[in-house]
Amino acid sequence: VLQPLTLGETKAMLAFRCQEAEITLPFSEDIMQEIYEVAAGVPREILKVCAVAYELAKGNGFETVPPEVMEIAKREAVLQ
């Protein structure tokens, strides 16, 4: 059984994934903490929440994910 990631591992994974995708990390420290908590450190869930948050932010003209978009993303990611 795989163990959940730590917060530090989560931040490193997000930084790496954004670097590989050649995009600027769109998540603040507070937003990454929130993503980690809502996903309970589970990589698949972390990436699902991030994808929804990123797409919502970009679709609304934001360069980074603001708290109000994160609130929507948490609900949307759970529904998918």
Coordinates of N, CA and C in Angstrom, one line a residue:
V1 N 0.8 -1.2 0.0 CA 0.0 0.0 0.0 C 0.9 1.2 0.0
L2 N 0.6 2.2 -0.9 CA 1.4 3.4 -1.0 C 0.9 4.3 0.1
Q3 N 1.9 5.0 0.7 CA 1.6 6.0 1.8 C 1.3 7.3 1.1
P4 N 0.4 8.1 1.7 CA 0.1 9.5 1.2 C 1.4 10.3 1.2
L5 N 1.5 11.3 0.3 CA 2.6 12.2 0.2 C 2.6 13.1 1.5
T6 N 3.8 13.6 1.8 CA 3.8 14.7 2.8 C 3.5 16.0 2.1
L7 N 3.4 17.1 2.9 CA 3.2 18.4 2.3 C 4.4 18.8 1.4
G8 N 5.6 18.5 1.9 CA 6.8 18.8 1.2 C 6.9 18.0 -0.1
E9 N 6.5 16.8 -0.1 CA 6.5 16.0 -1.3 C 5.5 16.5 -2.3
T10 N 4.3 16.9 -1.8 CA 3.3 17.4 -2.6 C 3.7 18.7 -3.4
K11 N 4.4 19.6 -2.6 CA 4.9 20.8 -3.2 C 5.9 20.5 -4.3
A12 N 6.8 19.5 -4.0 CA 7.8 19.2 -4.9 C 7.2 18.6 -6.2
M13 N 6.2 17.7 -6.0 CA 5.5 17.1 -7.2 C 4.9 18.2 -8.0
L14 N 4.2 19.1 -7.4 CA 3.5 20.2 -8.2 C 4.5 21.0 -8.9
A15 N 5.6 21.4 -8.3 CA 6.7 22.2 -8.9 C 7.3 21.4 -10.1
F16 N 7.5 20.1 -9.9 CA 8.1 19.3 -11.0 C 7.1 19.2 -12.2
R17 N 5.9 18.9 -11.9 CA 4.9 18.8 -12.9 C 4.7 20.1 -13.7
C18 N 4.7 21.2 -13.0 CA 4.6 22.5 -13.8 C 5.8 22.7 -14.6
Q19 N 7.0 22.4 -14.1 CA 8.2 22.6 -14.8 C 8.2 21.7 -16.1
E20 N 7.8 20.5 -15.9 CA 7.7 19.6 -17.1 C 6.7 20.1 -18.1
A21 N 5.6 20.7 -17.7 CA 4.6 21.3 -18.6 C 5.0 22.6 -19.1
E22 N 6.1 23.1 -18.6 CA 6.6 24.5 -19.0 C 5.6 25.6 -18.7
I23 N 5.0 25.5 -17.5 CA 4.2 26.6 -17.0 C 4.7 27.0 -15.6
T24 N 4.4 28.3 -15.3 CA 4.8 28.8 -14.0 C 3.8 28.2 -13.0
L25 N 4.4 27.8 -11.9 CA 3.6 27.3 -10.8 C 2.5 28.2 -10.4
P26 N 1.2 27.8 -10.6 CA 0.1 28.8 -10.4 C -0.5 28.7 -9.0
F27 N 0.2 28.0 -8.1 CA -0.4 27.7 -6.8 C 0.5 28.4 -5.7
S28 N -0.1 29.2 -4.9 CA 0.6 29.9 -3.7 C 0.9 28.8 -2.7
E29 N 1.7 29.2 -1.7 CA 1.9 28.3 -0.5 C 0.6 27.9 0.1
D30 N -0.3 28.9 0.3 CA -1.6 28.6 1.0 C -2.5 27.7 0.2
I31 N -2.5 27.9 -1.1 CA -3.3 27.0 -2.0 C -2.7 25.6 -2.0
M32 N -1.4 25.5 -2.1 CA -0.8 24.1 -2.1 C -1.1 23.4 -0.7
Q33 N -1.1 24.1 0.4 CA -1.5 23.6 1.6 C -3.0 23.1 1.6
E34 N -3.8 23.9 1.0 CA -5.3 23.5 0.9 C -5.4 22.3 0.0
I35 N -4.7 22.3 -1.1 CA -4.8 21.1 -2.1 C -4.4 19.9 -1.3
Y36 N -3.3 20.0 -0.6 CA -2.7 18.8 0.2 C -3.8 18.3 1.1
E37 N -4.4 19.2 1.9 CA -5.4 18.8 2.9 C -6.6 18.2 2.3
V38 N -7.2 18.8 1.2 CA -8.4 18.3 0.6 C -8.1 16.9 -0.1
A39 N -6.9 16.7 -0.6 CA -6.6 15.5 -1.2 C -6.0 14.4 -0.3
A40 N -5.8 14.8 0.9 CA -5.2 13.9 1.9 C -3.9 13.3 1.5
G41 N -3.1 14.0 0.7 CA -1.8 13.5 0.3 C -1.8 12.5 -0.8
V42 N -3.0 12.1 -1.3 CA -3.1 11.1 -2.4 C -2.8 11.7 -3.7
P43 N -1.7 11.3 -4.4 CA -1.2 11.9 -5.6 C -2.3 12.1 -6.7
R44 N -3.1 11.0 -6.9 CA -4.1 11.1 -8.0 C -5.1 12.2 -7.6
E45 N -5.5 12.3 -6.4 CA -6.5 13.3 -5.9 C -5.9 14.7 -6.0
I46 N -4.6 14.8 -5.6 CA -3.9 16.1 -5.7 C -3.9 16.6 -7.1
L47 N -3.6 15.7 -8.1 CA -3.5 16.1 -9.5 C -4.9 16.5 -10.0
K48 N -5.9 15.8 -9.6 CA -7.3 16.0 -10.0 C -7.7 17.4 -9.5
V49 N -7.5 17.7 -8.3 CA -7.9 19.1 -7.8 C -7.1 20.1 -8.5
C50 N -5.8 19.9 -8.7 CA -4.9 20.9 -9.4 C -5.4 21.2 -10.8
A51 N -5.8 20.1 -11.5 CA -6.2 20.3 -12.9 C -7.5 21.1 -12.9
V52 N -8.4 20.8 -12.1 CA -9.7 21.6 -12.1 C -9.4 23.0 -11.7
A53 N -8.6 23.2 -10.6 CA -8.3 24.6 -10.2 C -7.6 25.4 -11.3
Y54 N -6.6 24.8 -11.9 CA -5.8 25.4 -13.0 C -6.7 25.8 -14.1
E55 N -7.5 24.9 -14.6 CA -8.4 25.2 -15.7 C -9.4 26.3 -15.4
L56 N -10.0 26.2 -14.2 CA -10.9 27.3 -13.8 C -10.2 28.6 -13.7
A57 N -9.0 28.7 -13.2 CA -8.3 29.9 -13.1 C -8.0 30.5 -14.4
K58 N -7.4 29.6 -15.3 CA -7.0 30.1 -16.7 C -8.3 30.5 -17.4
G59 N -9.4 29.8 -17.3 CA -10.6 30.1 -18.0 C -11.2 31.5 -17.6
N60 N -10.8 31.9 -16.4 CA -11.4 33.1 -15.8 C -10.3 34.3 -15.8
G61 N -9.2 34.0 -16.6 CA -8.2 35.0 -16.8 C -7.2 35.2 -15.6
F62 N -7.1 34.3 -14.7 CA -6.2 34.4 -13.6 C -4.9 33.7 -14.0
E63 N -3.7 34.3 -13.6 CA -2.4 33.7 -13.8 C -2.1 32.7 -12.7
T64 N -2.7 33.0 -11.5 CA -2.5 32.1 -10.3 C -3.9 31.7 -9.8
V65 N -4.0 30.6 -9.0 CA -5.3 30.2 -8.5 C -5.6 30.9 -7.3
P66 N -6.7 31.8 -7.4 CA -7.1 32.5 -6.2 C -8.0 31.7 -5.3
P67 N -8.1 32.1 -4.0 CA -8.9 31.3 -3.1 C -10.3 31.0 -3.5
E68 N -11.0 32.0 -4.2 CA -12.4 31.7 -4.6 C -12.4 30.7 -5.7
V69 N -11.4 30.6 -6.5 CA -11.4 29.5 -7.5 C -11.1 28.2 -6.9
M70 N -10.2 28.2 -5.9 CA -9.9 27.0 -5.2 C -11.1 26.4 -4.5
E71 N -12.0 27.2 -4.0 CA -13.2 26.7 -3.3 C -14.1 26.0 -4.3
I72 N -14.2 26.5 -5.5 CA -15.0 25.9 -6.6 C -14.4 24.6 -7.0
A73 N -13.0 24.7 -7.2 CA -12.3 23.5 -7.7 C -12.4 22.3 -6.7
K74 N -12.4 22.6 -5.4 CA -12.6 21.5 -4.4 C -13.9 20.8 -4.6
R75 N -15.0 21.5 -4.8 CA -16.3 20.9 -5.1 C -16.3 20.2 -6.4
E76 N -15.8 20.8 -7.4 CA -15.9 20.2 -8.8 C -15.1 18.9 -8.9
A77 N -13.9 19.0 -8.3 CA -13.0 17.8 -8.4 C -13.6 16.6 -7.7
V78 N -14.4 16.8 -6.6 CA -15.0 15.7 -5.9 C -16.1 15.1 -6.7
L79 N -16.8 16.0 -7.5 CA -18.0 15.5 -8.3 C -17.6 14.7 -9.5
Q80 N -16.3 14.9 -10.0 CA -15.9 14.3 -11.2 C -15.6 12.8 -11.0

